[in-house]
Amino acid sequence: MLDVRRLRLLRELARRGTIAAVAEALTFSPSAVSQQLTVLEREAGLPLLERTGRGVRLTPAGQNLVRHAEAVLERLERADADLAEARGGLAGALRIGAFPTATRAIVPAALITLARRHPGLEPMVSETDPAAVAHALRAGDLDVALVHEYDFVPTEPEPGLATEPLYGEAMYLAAPATEAPDPSGTRPAEAPDPSGGSDQGAVLRTHARAPWITATPGTLCHAMTVRACQAAGFTPRVRHQVDEFATVLALVAAGQGVAVVPQLGVTGPTDPAVRLTRLLMERRTNLAFRSGAGAHPAVAAFGAALRAAVPPDLAGSRAGT
C-alpha cells in the first residue's frame, strides 16, 4: 500500500524541483526526504526518480504517480471537510495568507465578522506574497489565502489548488501633479476618470521618459508595470523598487517618478501633489485553498466573511460577480 505522506513528498518534489527545496519547505532533512522517496519507490515496485548530475527528475512512472497523488490528496481534503461539518461548531486555528493591501483594507473587517459568527475559530494571518502562496498551501503552512492577478500577468492554474473570485480593483497611473507632459507623447487624460475610458497606452507613453517606481523584481506587481509599459511600446526606466503602495505614492509626491497603483493602494484623501489617471487594466483578487478544501466549514466561513467585508465600490467589479 502506498503511503500518503510519501506521496505528498513526491508531489512536492514535482513542484519544487529539488530534494533540498522539499526538505526546506517541509522542515525535513534532505537525507530524510531521500530515504522516504526510496521507500516509496520500493512500495511502487519501479523507479520513480532518475539522477541527473547532482539533481533528480521524475520518471514517467513518477509523473503519473504524482497525478494520482493529486487526486488522493484532494479526496482527503474533502474527507476532512466532511468530518469538520459533522463535528459542528468551528474551533481551532485557521492559517490565513494575505498580501498587504488586502490585509489592511479587507481582512480586519472580515475577522470581526468571523469572530462574531464563530468565536471558537482562531484565525492566524500572515502577510504572504501571492507568488509564494501555492507552495505554502501545498506544504500545509496555510489553510486559505488571498491572491491576486493582473490583466498583463494572468496566473496559471496551480495543481492541487482551487480558487474562487472575490473582487476586482481599478488601476491608476500615479504621477507628480506638477510634472510637465513629455512633448513627444500624448497629453494624459484628466484624473481620475471613473469610466475607465482613457487610452491606456497613450497615458503610459506620456511618461515613457520619466523615472518609474515599481515593486521589487519577482513580484506580480513588478511584472504588471513592466508588461503594461512594454505593451504601450517602451520599457520603463526603473529608479525605485518599493512594495508598499503608501511609500510609492509618497515618492511620487516627492517628484521621484511615476507608478501604477491599484485602487486599494490609494488610501484616504489623495495627496494634491499626486495626479491619478484611471487605466483600463484591473487587479483581481481570489480566495485560494487546497483542492477539495473549499467545502471545509472554516474555509467557507472565512470566504463568506471576506465577501461581507468587500467595500461596495469593489463588489460590483467583474471579478466579484
PDB file of C-alpha atoms in Angstrom:
ATOM      1  CA  MET A   1       0.000   0.000   0.000  1.00  0.00           C
ATOM      2  CA  LEU A   2       1.373   3.413  -0.938  1.00  0.00           C
ATOM      3  CA  ASP A   3       1.953   5.794   1.959  1.00  0.00           C
ATOM      4  CA  VAL A   4       0.126   9.133   1.619  1.00  0.00           C
ATOM      5  CA  ARG A   5       2.885  11.060   3.387  1.00  0.00           C
ATOM      6  CA  ARG A   6       5.429   9.786   0.882  1.00  0.00           C
ATOM      7  CA  LEU A   7       3.098  10.613  -1.992  1.00  0.00           C
ATOM      8  CA  ARG A   8       2.994  14.168  -0.677  1.00  0.00           C
ATOM      9  CA  LEU A   9       6.789  14.299  -0.750  1.00  0.00           C
ATOM     10  CA  LEU A  10       6.814  13.104  -4.350  1.00  0.00           C
ATOM     11  CA  ARG A  11       4.206  15.723  -5.276  1.00  0.00           C
ATOM     12  CA  GLU A  12       6.307  18.441  -3.644  1.00  0.00           C
ATOM     13  CA  LEU A  13       9.406  17.251  -5.491  1.00  0.00           C
ATOM     14  CA  ALA A  14       7.500  17.532  -8.774  1.00  0.00           C
ATOM     15  CA  ARG A  15       6.555  21.138  -7.926  1.00  0.00           C
ATOM     16  CA  ARG A  16       9.738  22.377  -6.236  1.00  0.00           C
ATOM     17  CA  GLY A  17      12.318  20.634  -8.389  1.00  0.00           C
ATOM     18  CA  THR A  18      14.944  19.612  -5.825  1.00  0.00           C
ATOM     19  CA  ILE A  19      15.121  17.445  -2.734  1.00  0.00           C
ATOM     20  CA  ALA A  20      16.747  20.323  -0.858  1.00  0.00           C
ATOM     21  CA  ALA A  21      13.782  22.614  -1.636  1.00  0.00           C
ATOM     22  CA  VAL A  22      11.319  19.946  -0.486  1.00  0.00           C
ATOM     23  CA  ALA A  23      13.278  19.439   2.722  1.00  0.00           C
ATOM     24  CA  GLU A  24      13.374  23.168   3.454  1.00  0.00           C
ATOM     25  CA  ALA A  25       9.658  23.635   2.762  1.00  0.00           C
ATOM     26  CA  LEU A  26       8.535  20.696   4.895  1.00  0.00           C
ATOM     27  CA  THR A  27      11.175  21.076   7.638  1.00  0.00           C
ATOM     28  CA  PHE A  28      12.836  17.724   6.954  1.00  0.00           C
ATOM     29  CA  SER A  29      16.470  16.994   6.349  1.00  0.00           C
ATOM     30  CA  PRO A  30      17.416  16.268   2.719  1.00  0.00           C
ATOM     31  CA  SER A  31      18.554  12.787   3.723  1.00  0.00           C
ATOM     32  CA  ALA A  32      15.168  12.076   5.337  1.00  0.00           C
ATOM     33  CA  VAL A  33      13.362  13.142   2.165  1.00  0.00           C
ATOM     34  CA  SER A  34      15.639  10.939   0.057  1.00  0.00           C
ATOM     35  CA  GLN A  35      15.087   7.978   2.352  1.00  0.00           C
ATOM     36  CA  GLN A  36      11.310   8.347   2.241  1.00  0.00           C
ATOM     37  CA  LEU A  37      11.315   8.604  -1.548  1.00  0.00           C
ATOM     38  CA  THR A  38      13.469   5.485  -1.742  1.00  0.00           C
ATOM     39  CA  VAL A  39      10.894   3.645   0.379  1.00  0.00           C
ATOM     40  CA  LEU A  40       8.140   4.924  -1.918  1.00  0.00           C
ATOM     41  CA  GLU A  41       9.991   3.503  -4.907  1.00  0.00           C
ATOM     42  CA  ARG A  42      10.116   0.129  -3.173  1.00  0.00           C
ATOM     43  CA  GLU A  43       6.385   0.359  -2.471  1.00  0.00           C
ATOM     44  CA  ALA A  44       5.724   1.233  -6.109  1.00  0.00           C
ATOM     45  CA  GLY A  45       7.935  -1.554  -7.403  1.00  0.00           C
ATOM     46  CA  LEU A  46       9.690   0.522 -10.073  1.00  0.00           C
ATOM     47  CA  PRO A  47      11.917   3.629 -10.351  1.00  0.00           C
ATOM     48  CA  LEU A  48      10.172   6.932  -9.742  1.00  0.00           C
ATOM     49  CA  LEU A  49      13.284   9.150  -9.884  1.00  0.00           C
ATOM     50  CA  GLU A  50      16.357   9.294 -12.052  1.00  0.00           C
ATOM     51  CA  ARG A  51      19.600  11.041 -11.193  1.00  0.00           C
ATOM     52  CA  THR A  52      20.696  13.960 -13.408  1.00  0.00           C
ATOM     53  CA  GLY A  53      24.118  15.088 -12.255  1.00  0.00           C
ATOM     54  CA  ARG A  54      23.606  16.416  -8.740  1.00  0.00           C
ATOM     55  CA  GLY A  55      19.837  16.545  -9.061  1.00  0.00           C
ATOM     56  CA  VAL A  56      16.919  14.226  -9.732  1.00  0.00           C
ATOM     57  CA  ARG A  57      13.905  14.232 -12.002  1.00  0.00           C
ATOM     58  CA  LEU A  58      10.778  12.168 -12.106  1.00  0.00           C
ATOM     59  CA  THR A  59      10.489   9.211 -14.430  1.00  0.00           C
ATOM     60  CA  PRO A  60       7.292   8.834 -16.499  1.00  0.00           C
ATOM     61  CA  ALA A  61       6.033   6.456 -13.800  1.00  0.00           C
ATOM     62  CA  GLY A  62       6.832   9.054 -11.163  1.00  0.00           C
ATOM     63  CA  GLN A  63       4.979  11.769 -13.078  1.00  0.00           C
ATOM     64  CA  ASN A  64       1.964   9.509 -13.443  1.00  0.00           C
ATOM     65  CA  LEU A  65       2.016   8.718  -9.737  1.00  0.00           C
ATOM     66  CA  VAL A  66       2.032  12.455  -8.961  1.00  0.00           C
ATOM     67  CA  ARG A  67      -1.226  12.810 -10.888  1.00  0.00           C
ATOM     68  CA  HIS A  68      -2.742  10.055  -8.767  1.00  0.00           C
ATOM     69  CA  ALA A  69      -1.309  11.706  -5.657  1.00  0.00           C
ATOM     70  CA  GLU A  70      -3.105  14.963  -6.519  1.00  0.00           C
ATOM     71  CA  ALA A  71      -6.411  13.084  -6.727  1.00  0.00           C
ATOM     72  CA  VAL A  72      -5.759  11.225  -3.468  1.00  0.00           C
ATOM     73  CA  LEU A  73      -4.837  14.403  -1.597  1.00  0.00           C
ATOM     74  CA  GLU A  74      -7.931  16.183  -2.917  1.00  0.00           C
ATOM     75  CA  ARG A  75     -10.132  13.339  -1.695  1.00  0.00           C
ATOM     76  CA  LEU A  76      -8.512  13.556   1.730  1.00  0.00           C
ATOM     77  CA  GLU A  77      -9.255  17.293   1.837  1.00  0.00           C
ATOM     78  CA  ARG A  78     -12.882  16.533   1.006  1.00  0.00           C
ATOM     79  CA  ALA A  79     -12.994  13.883   3.730  1.00  0.00           C
ATOM     80  CA  ASP A  80     -11.563  16.346   6.246  1.00  0.00           C
ATOM     81  CA  ALA A  81     -14.197  18.886   5.213  1.00  0.00           C
ATOM     82  CA  ASP A  82     -16.982  16.322   5.683  1.00  0.00           C
ATOM     83  CA  LEU A  83     -15.687  15.388   9.133  1.00  0.00           C
ATOM     84  CA  ALA A  84     -15.454  19.035  10.173  1.00  0.00           C
ATOM     85  CA  GLU A  85     -19.039  19.546   9.026  1.00  0.00           C
ATOM     86  CA  ALA A  86     -20.177  16.513  11.006  1.00  0.00           C
ATOM     87  CA  ARG A  87     -18.437  17.682  14.180  1.00  0.00           C
ATOM     88  CA  GLY A  88     -20.266  21.024  14.057  1.00  0.00           C
ATOM     89  CA  GLY A  89     -19.063  24.199  15.740  1.00  0.00           C
ATOM     90  CA  LEU A  90     -15.889  25.668  14.249  1.00  0.00           C
ATOM     91  CA  ALA A  91     -12.852  25.740  16.522  1.00  0.00           C
ATOM     92  CA  GLY A  92      -9.086  25.773  16.274  1.00  0.00           C
ATOM     93  CA  ALA A  93      -6.535  27.544  14.124  1.00  0.00           C
ATOM     94  CA  LEU A  94      -7.207  28.834  10.613  1.00  0.00           C
ATOM     95  CA  ARG A  95      -3.959  29.905   8.934  1.00  0.00           C
ATOM     96  CA  ILE A  96      -4.582  32.751   6.503  1.00  0.00           C
ATOM     97  CA  GLY A  97      -2.222  34.272   3.968  1.00  0.00           C
ATOM     98  CA  ALA A  98      -2.888  37.755   2.578  1.00  0.00           C
ATOM     99  CA  PHE A  99      -0.989  40.447   0.673  1.00  0.00           C
ATOM    100  CA  PRO A 100      -0.503  43.848   2.383  1.00  0.00           C
ATOM    101  CA  THR A 101      -3.282  45.958   0.818  1.00  0.00           C
ATOM    102  CA  ALA A 102      -5.877  43.257   1.466  1.00  0.00           C
ATOM    103  CA  THR A 103      -4.506  42.719   4.979  1.00  0.00           C
ATOM    104  CA  ARG A 104      -5.096  46.395   5.707  1.00  0.00           C
ATOM    105  CA  ALA A 105      -8.313  47.123   3.806  1.00  0.00           C
ATOM    106  CA  ILE A 106     -10.343  43.890   3.773  1.00  0.00           C
ATOM    107  CA  VAL A 107      -9.108  41.322   6.285  1.00  0.00           C
ATOM    108  CA  PRO A 108      -9.702  43.203   9.604  1.00  0.00           C
ATOM    109  CA  ALA A 109     -13.428  43.648   8.933  1.00  0.00           C
ATOM    110  CA  ALA A 110     -13.658  40.009   7.853  1.00  0.00           C
ATOM    111  CA  LEU A 111     -12.014  38.900  11.107  1.00  0.00           C
ATOM    112  CA  ILE A 112     -14.565  40.893  13.131  1.00  0.00           C
ATOM    113  CA  THR A 113     -17.401  39.115  11.316  1.00  0.00           C
ATOM    114  CA  LEU A 114     -15.671  35.756  11.704  1.00  0.00           C
ATOM    115  CA  ALA A 115     -15.200  36.249  15.463  1.00  0.00           C
ATOM    116  CA  ARG A 116     -18.864  37.152  15.887  1.00  0.00           C
ATOM    117  CA  ARG A 117     -20.133  34.161  13.920  1.00  0.00           C
ATOM    118  CA  HIS A 118     -17.550  31.576  15.020  1.00  0.00           C
ATOM    119  CA  PRO A 119     -15.932  32.600  18.322  1.00  0.00           C
ATOM    120  CA  GLY A 120     -14.156  29.254  18.676  1.00  0.00           C
ATOM    121  CA  LEU A 121     -12.184  29.744  15.469  1.00  0.00           C
ATOM    122  CA  GLU A 122      -8.679  31.172  15.834  1.00  0.00           C
ATOM    123  CA  PRO A 123      -7.615  32.976  12.637  1.00  0.00           C
ATOM    124  CA  MET A 124      -3.866  33.458  12.222  1.00  0.00           C
ATOM    125  CA  VAL A 125      -2.898  35.951   9.495  1.00  0.00           C
ATOM    126  CA  SER A 126       0.489  36.001   7.770  1.00  0.00           C
ATOM    127  CA  GLU A 127       1.387  38.529   5.077  1.00  0.00           C
ATOM    128  CA  THR A 128       2.298  36.374   2.098  1.00  0.00           C
ATOM    129  CA  ASP A 129       3.214  37.431  -1.420  1.00  0.00           C
ATOM    130  CA  PRO A 130       0.839  35.767  -3.902  1.00  0.00           C
ATOM    131  CA  ALA A 131       3.832  34.220  -5.673  1.00  0.00           C
ATOM    132  CA  ALA A 132       4.586  32.199  -2.515  1.00  0.00           C
ATOM    133  CA  VAL A 133       1.025  31.117  -1.732  1.00  0.00           C
ATOM    134  CA  ALA A 134       0.895  27.915  -3.809  1.00  0.00           C
ATOM    135  CA  HIS A 135       3.871  26.347  -2.066  1.00  0.00           C
ATOM    136  CA  ALA A 136       2.626  27.468   1.373  1.00  0.00           C
ATOM    137  CA  LEU A 137      -0.816  25.952   0.806  1.00  0.00           C
ATOM    138  CA  ARG A 138       0.508  22.653  -0.551  1.00  0.00           C
ATOM    139  CA  ALA A 139       3.006  22.406   2.315  1.00  0.00           C
ATOM    140  CA  GLY A 140       0.211  22.949   4.848  1.00  0.00           C
ATOM    141  CA  ASP A 141       1.682  26.209   6.160  1.00  0.00           C
ATOM    142  CA  LEU A 142      -1.551  27.993   5.152  1.00  0.00           C
ATOM    143  CA  ASP A 143      -5.157  26.818   5.034  1.00  0.00           C
ATOM    144  CA  VAL A 144      -6.502  29.619   2.859  1.00  0.00           C
ATOM    145  CA  ALA A 145      -5.055  32.708   1.201  1.00  0.00           C
ATOM    146  CA  LEU A 146      -5.843  35.801  -0.818  1.00  0.00           C
ATOM    147  CA  VAL A 147      -4.063  36.009  -4.161  1.00  0.00           C
ATOM    148  CA  HIS A 148      -4.264  38.494  -6.995  1.00  0.00           C
ATOM    149  CA  GLU A 149      -3.611  38.700 -10.702  1.00  0.00           C
ATOM    150  CA  TYR A 150      -3.415  41.494 -13.261  1.00  0.00           C
ATOM    151  CA  ASP A 151      -4.592  41.781 -16.841  1.00  0.00           C
ATOM    152  CA  PHE A 152      -0.966  41.674 -18.012  1.00  0.00           C
ATOM    153  CA  VAL A 153       0.050  38.978 -15.517  1.00  0.00           C
ATOM    154  CA  PRO A 154      -2.594  36.236 -15.526  1.00  0.00           C
ATOM    155  CA  THR A 155      -1.920  33.345 -13.177  1.00  0.00           C
ATOM    156  CA  GLU A 156      -1.708  29.795 -14.437  1.00  0.00           C
ATOM    157  CA  PRO A 157      -3.791  27.111 -12.687  1.00  0.00           C
ATOM    158  CA  GLU A 158      -1.811  25.522  -9.871  1.00  0.00           C
ATOM    159  CA  PRO A 159      -2.024  21.730  -9.474  1.00  0.00           C
ATOM    160  CA  GLY A 160      -3.568  20.844  -6.138  1.00  0.00           C
ATOM    161  CA  LEU A 161      -5.118  24.295  -5.617  1.00  0.00           C
ATOM    162  CA  ALA A 162      -8.503  25.851  -6.304  1.00  0.00           C
ATOM    163  CA  THR A 163      -9.635  29.488  -6.297  1.00  0.00           C
ATOM    164  CA  GLU A 164     -12.854  31.498  -6.015  1.00  0.00           C
ATOM    165  CA  PRO A 165     -13.223  35.124  -7.215  1.00  0.00           C
ATOM    166  CA  LEU A 166     -13.646  37.837  -4.584  1.00  0.00           C
ATOM    167  CA  TYR A 167     -13.383  41.323  -6.103  1.00  0.00           C
ATOM    168  CA  GLY A 168     -11.627  43.469  -8.670  1.00  0.00           C
ATOM    169  CA  GLU A 169      -9.899  46.845  -8.437  1.00  0.00           C
ATOM    170  CA  ALA A 170      -9.337  49.734 -10.784  1.00  0.00           C
ATOM    171  CA  MET A 171      -5.732  50.629 -11.604  1.00  0.00           C
ATOM    172  CA  TYR A 172      -4.269  54.136 -11.743  1.00  0.00           C
ATOM    173  CA  LEU A 173      -1.205  55.842 -13.141  1.00  0.00           C
ATOM    174  CA  ALA A 174       0.197  57.980 -10.315  1.00  0.00           C
ATOM    175  CA  ALA A 175       2.356  60.924 -11.420  1.00  0.00           C
ATOM    176  CA  PRO A 176       3.557  64.159  -9.791  1.00  0.00           C
ATOM    177  CA  ALA A 177       0.841  66.788 -10.217  1.00  0.00           C
ATOM    178  CA  THR A 178       3.457  69.333 -11.347  1.00  0.00           C
ATOM    179  CA  GLU A 179       5.085  67.061 -13.939  1.00  0.00           C
ATOM    180  CA  ALA A 180       5.078  68.522 -17.438  1.00  0.00           C
ATOM    181  CA  PRO A 181       3.911  66.117 -20.155  1.00  0.00           C
ATOM    182  CA  ASP A 182       6.523  64.576 -22.422  1.00  0.00           C
ATOM    183  CA  PRO A 183       6.292  66.646 -25.616  1.00  0.00           C
ATOM    184  CA  SER A 184       6.887  63.517 -27.683  1.00  0.00           C
ATOM    185  CA  GLY A 185       3.943  61.709 -26.084  1.00  0.00           C
ATOM    186  CA  THR A 186       0.220  62.156 -25.863  1.00  0.00           C
ATOM    187  CA  ARG A 187      -1.409  64.504 -23.371  1.00  0.00           C
ATOM    188  CA  PRO A 188      -2.619  62.472 -20.366  1.00  0.00           C
ATOM    189  CA  ALA A 189      -6.286  62.152 -19.528  1.00  0.00           C
ATOM    190  CA  GLU A 190      -7.675  64.158 -16.657  1.00  0.00           C
ATOM    191  CA  ALA A 191      -7.649  62.076 -13.492  1.00  0.00           C
ATOM    192  CA  PRO A 192      -9.293  60.135 -12.183  1.00  0.00           C
ATOM    193  CA  ASP A 193     -11.599  59.033 -14.983  1.00  0.00           C
ATOM    194  CA  PRO A 194     -14.222  56.826 -13.250  1.00  0.00           C
ATOM    195  CA  SER A 195     -15.461  55.493 -16.567  1.00  0.00           C
ATOM    196  CA  GLY A 196     -12.111  53.894 -17.263  1.00  0.00           C
ATOM    197  CA  GLY A 197     -12.263  55.363 -20.769  1.00  0.00           C
ATOM    198  CA  SER A 198      -8.691  56.613 -21.056  1.00  0.00           C
ATOM    199  CA  ASP A 199      -6.362  55.486 -23.829  1.00  0.00           C
ATOM    200  CA  GLN A 200      -4.141  53.415 -21.574  1.00  0.00           C
ATOM    201  CA  GLY A 201      -1.229  53.126 -23.984  1.00  0.00           C
ATOM    202  CA  ALA A 202      -1.249  56.876 -24.613  1.00  0.00           C
ATOM    203  CA  VAL A 203      -1.335  57.648 -20.882  1.00  0.00           C
ATOM    204  CA  LEU A 204       1.639  55.380 -20.191  1.00  0.00           C
ATOM    205  CA  ARG A 205       3.629  56.608 -23.210  1.00  0.00           C
ATOM    206  CA  THR A 206       3.284  60.167 -21.915  1.00  0.00           C
ATOM    207  CA  HIS A 207       5.634  59.096 -19.131  1.00  0.00           C
ATOM    208  CA  ALA A 208       7.956  56.908 -21.199  1.00  0.00           C
ATOM    209  CA  ARG A 209      10.960  59.128 -20.417  1.00  0.00           C
ATOM    210  CA  ALA A 210      10.126  59.558 -16.732  1.00  0.00           C
ATOM    211  CA  PRO A 211      11.737  57.526 -13.947  1.00  0.00           C
ATOM    212  CA  TRP A 212       9.463  54.748 -12.711  1.00  0.00           C
ATOM    213  CA  ILE A 213       8.716  53.304  -9.296  1.00  0.00           C
ATOM    214  CA  THR A 214       7.904  49.588  -9.324  1.00  0.00           C
ATOM    215  CA  ALA A 215       7.571  46.776  -6.831  1.00  0.00           C
ATOM    216  CA  THR A 216      10.573  44.532  -6.252  1.00  0.00           C
ATOM    217  CA  PRO A 217      11.512  42.075  -9.028  1.00  0.00           C
ATOM    218  CA  GLY A 218       9.918  38.651  -8.748  1.00  0.00           C
ATOM    219  CA  THR A 219       6.548  40.031  -7.627  1.00  0.00           C
ATOM    220  CA  LEU A 220       3.393  40.124  -9.744  1.00  0.00           C
ATOM    221  CA  CYS A 221       3.163  43.889  -9.155  1.00  0.00           C
ATOM    222  CA  HIS A 222       6.601  44.430 -10.696  1.00  0.00           C
ATOM    223  CA  ALA A 223       5.783  42.254 -13.701  1.00  0.00           C
ATOM    224  CA  MET A 224       2.471  44.086 -14.165  1.00  0.00           C
ATOM    225  CA  THR A 225       4.111  47.524 -14.503  1.00  0.00           C
ATOM    226  CA  VAL A 226       6.862  46.322 -16.819  1.00  0.00           C
ATOM    227  CA  ARG A 227       4.487  44.417 -19.106  1.00  0.00           C
ATOM    228  CA  ALA A 228       1.922  47.214 -19.239  1.00  0.00           C
ATOM    229  CA  CYS A 229       4.634  49.661 -20.298  1.00  0.00           C
ATOM    230  CA  GLN A 230       6.037  47.229 -22.852  1.00  0.00           C
ATOM    231  CA  ALA A 231       2.545  46.773 -24.291  1.00  0.00           C
ATOM    232  CA  ALA A 232       2.467  50.577 -24.668  1.00  0.00           C
ATOM    233  CA  GLY A 233       5.722  50.442 -26.652  1.00  0.00           C
ATOM    234  CA  PHE A 234       8.523  51.122 -24.156  1.00  0.00           C
ATOM    235  CA  THR A 235      10.410  49.578 -21.259  1.00  0.00           C
ATOM    236  CA  PRO A 236      10.223  51.634 -18.049  1.00  0.00           C
ATOM    237  CA  ARG A 237      13.407  53.127 -16.631  1.00  0.00           C
ATOM    238  CA  VAL A 238      13.131  51.967 -13.013  1.00  0.00           C
ATOM    239  CA  ARG A 239      14.560  54.262 -10.348  1.00  0.00           C
ATOM    240  CA  HIS A 240      12.961  52.950  -7.142  1.00  0.00           C
ATOM    241  CA  GLN A 241      11.738  49.480  -6.173  1.00  0.00           C
ATOM    242  CA  VAL A 242       9.209  49.619  -3.324  1.00  0.00           C
ATOM    243  CA  ASP A 243       6.472  47.159  -2.371  1.00  0.00           C
ATOM    244  CA  GLU A 244       4.329  49.303  -0.046  1.00  0.00           C
ATOM    245  CA  PHE A 245       1.951  51.498  -2.041  1.00  0.00           C
ATOM    246  CA  ALA A 246       1.731  54.297   0.550  1.00  0.00           C
ATOM    247  CA  THR A 247       5.504  54.681   0.222  1.00  0.00           C
ATOM    248  CA  VAL A 248       5.216  54.541  -3.568  1.00  0.00           C
ATOM    249  CA  LEU A 249       2.728  57.431  -3.514  1.00  0.00           C
ATOM    250  CA  ALA A 250       4.954  59.393  -1.132  1.00  0.00           C
ATOM    251  CA  LEU A 251       7.824  59.032  -3.607  1.00  0.00           C
ATOM    252  CA  VAL A 252       5.559  60.122  -6.457  1.00  0.00           C
ATOM    253  CA  ALA A 253       4.522  63.192  -4.424  1.00  0.00           C
ATOM    254  CA  ALA A 254       8.211  63.952  -3.905  1.00  0.00           C
ATOM    255  CA  GLY A 255       8.742  64.019  -7.653  1.00  0.00           C
ATOM    256  CA  GLN A 256      10.754  60.802  -7.700  1.00  0.00           C
ATOM    257  CA  GLY A 257       8.899  59.119 -10.541  1.00  0.00           C
ATOM    258  CA  VAL A 258       5.614  57.657 -11.718  1.00  0.00           C
ATOM    259  CA  ALA A 259       3.942  54.364 -10.813  1.00  0.00           C
ATOM    260  CA  VAL A 260       0.938  52.144 -11.469  1.00  0.00           C
ATOM    261  CA  VAL A 261      -1.080  51.525  -8.294  1.00  0.00           C
ATOM    262  CA  PRO A 262      -4.276  49.580  -7.517  1.00  0.00           C
ATOM    263  CA  GLN A 263      -7.407  51.112  -6.034  1.00  0.00           C
ATOM    264  CA  LEU A 264      -6.756  49.712  -2.548  1.00  0.00           C
ATOM    265  CA  GLY A 265      -3.238  51.168  -2.696  1.00  0.00           C
ATOM    266  CA  VAL A 266      -4.725  54.679  -2.750  1.00  0.00           C
ATOM    267  CA  THR A 267      -5.711  55.155   0.888  1.00  0.00           C
ATOM    268  CA  GLY A 268      -7.555  58.140   2.276  1.00  0.00           C
ATOM    269  CA  PRO A 269      -7.519  61.570   0.640  1.00  0.00           C
ATOM    270  CA  THR A 270      -5.148  61.748  -2.321  1.00  0.00           C
ATOM    271  CA  ASP A 271      -2.087  63.952  -1.810  1.00  0.00           C
ATOM    272  CA  PRO A 272      -2.603  67.053  -4.001  1.00  0.00           C
ATOM    273  CA  ALA A 273       0.968  66.555  -5.200  1.00  0.00           C
ATOM    274  CA  VAL A 274      -0.107  63.271  -6.854  1.00  0.00           C
ATOM    275  CA  ARG A 275      -2.154  63.099 -10.036  1.00  0.00           C
ATOM    276  CA  LEU A 276      -4.117  59.875 -10.638  1.00  0.00           C
ATOM    277  CA  THR A 277      -5.256  58.761 -14.085  1.00  0.00           C
ATOM    278  CA  ARG A 278      -7.611  55.789 -14.369  1.00  0.00           C
ATOM    279  CA  LEU A 279      -6.312  52.977 -16.575  1.00  0.00           C
ATOM    280  CA  LEU A 280      -8.249  50.246 -18.325  1.00  0.00           C
ATOM    281  CA  MET A 281      -6.428  47.447 -16.504  1.00  0.00           C
ATOM    282  CA  GLU A 282      -7.710  45.709 -13.392  1.00  0.00           C
ATOM    283  CA  ARG A 283      -6.344  43.767 -10.458  1.00  0.00           C
ATOM    284  CA  ARG A 284      -8.473  40.771  -9.468  1.00  0.00           C
ATOM    285  CA  THR A 285      -8.339  39.118  -6.066  1.00  0.00           C
ATOM    286  CA  ASN A 286      -9.248  35.464  -5.483  1.00  0.00           C
ATOM    287  CA  LEU A 287      -9.525  33.200  -2.469  1.00  0.00           C
ATOM    288  CA  ALA A 288      -7.156  30.210  -2.798  1.00  0.00           C
ATOM    289  CA  PHE A 289      -7.156  26.897  -0.946  1.00  0.00           C
ATOM    290  CA  ARG A 290      -6.157  23.272  -1.460  1.00  0.00           C
ATOM    291  CA  SER A 291      -8.290  21.366  -3.958  1.00  0.00           C
ATOM    292  CA  GLY A 292     -11.128  19.707  -2.079  1.00  0.00           C
ATOM    293  CA  ALA A 293     -10.953  22.147   0.848  1.00  0.00           C
ATOM    294  CA  GLY A 294     -13.480  24.658  -0.480  1.00  0.00           C
ATOM    295  CA  ALA A 295     -16.285  22.892   1.368  1.00  0.00           C
ATOM    296  CA  HIS A 296     -14.412  22.895   4.684  1.00  0.00           C
ATOM    297  CA  PRO A 297     -16.595  24.896   7.105  1.00  0.00           C
ATOM    298  CA  ALA A 298     -13.693  27.082   8.270  1.00  0.00           C
ATOM    299  CA  VAL A 299     -12.611  27.941   4.726  1.00  0.00           C
ATOM    300  CA  ALA A 300     -16.203  28.594   3.678  1.00  0.00           C
ATOM    301  CA  ALA A 301     -16.819  30.745   6.764  1.00  0.00           C
ATOM    302  CA  PHE A 302     -13.752  32.875   6.080  1.00  0.00           C
ATOM    303  CA  GLY A 303     -14.784  33.282   2.444  1.00  0.00           C
ATOM    304  CA  ALA A 304     -18.254  34.435   3.494  1.00  0.00           C
ATOM    305  CA  ALA A 305     -16.767  36.907   5.985  1.00  0.00           C
ATOM    306  CA  LEU A 306     -14.441  38.278   3.312  1.00  0.00           C
ATOM    307  CA  ARG A 307     -17.280  38.841   0.865  1.00  0.00           C
ATOM    308  CA  ALA A 308     -19.224  40.712   3.534  1.00  0.00           C
ATOM    309  CA  ALA A 309     -16.159  42.926   4.124  1.00  0.00           C
ATOM    310  CA  VAL A 310     -15.557  43.911   0.485  1.00  0.00           C
ATOM    311  CA  PRO A 311     -16.295  47.645   0.037  1.00  0.00           C
ATOM    312  CA  PRO A 312     -19.265  48.364  -2.265  1.00  0.00           C
ATOM    313  CA  ASP A 313     -17.116  50.098  -4.878  1.00  0.00           C
ATOM    314  CA  LEU A 314     -15.173  46.842  -5.318  1.00  0.00           C
ATOM    315  CA  ALA A 315     -18.010  44.358  -5.045  1.00  0.00           C
ATOM    316  CA  GLY A 316     -19.529  45.376  -8.387  1.00  0.00           C
ATOM    317  CA  SER A 317     -16.368  44.538 -10.318  1.00  0.00           C
ATOM    318  CA  ARG A 318     -16.491  41.750 -12.861  1.00  0.00           C
ATOM    319  CA  ALA A 319     -14.211  39.661 -10.601  1.00  0.00           C
ATOM    320  CA  GLY A 320     -16.769  39.772  -7.819  1.00  0.00           C
ATOM    321  CA  THR A 321     -19.860  38.953  -9.805  1.00  0.00           C
TER     322      THR A 321
END
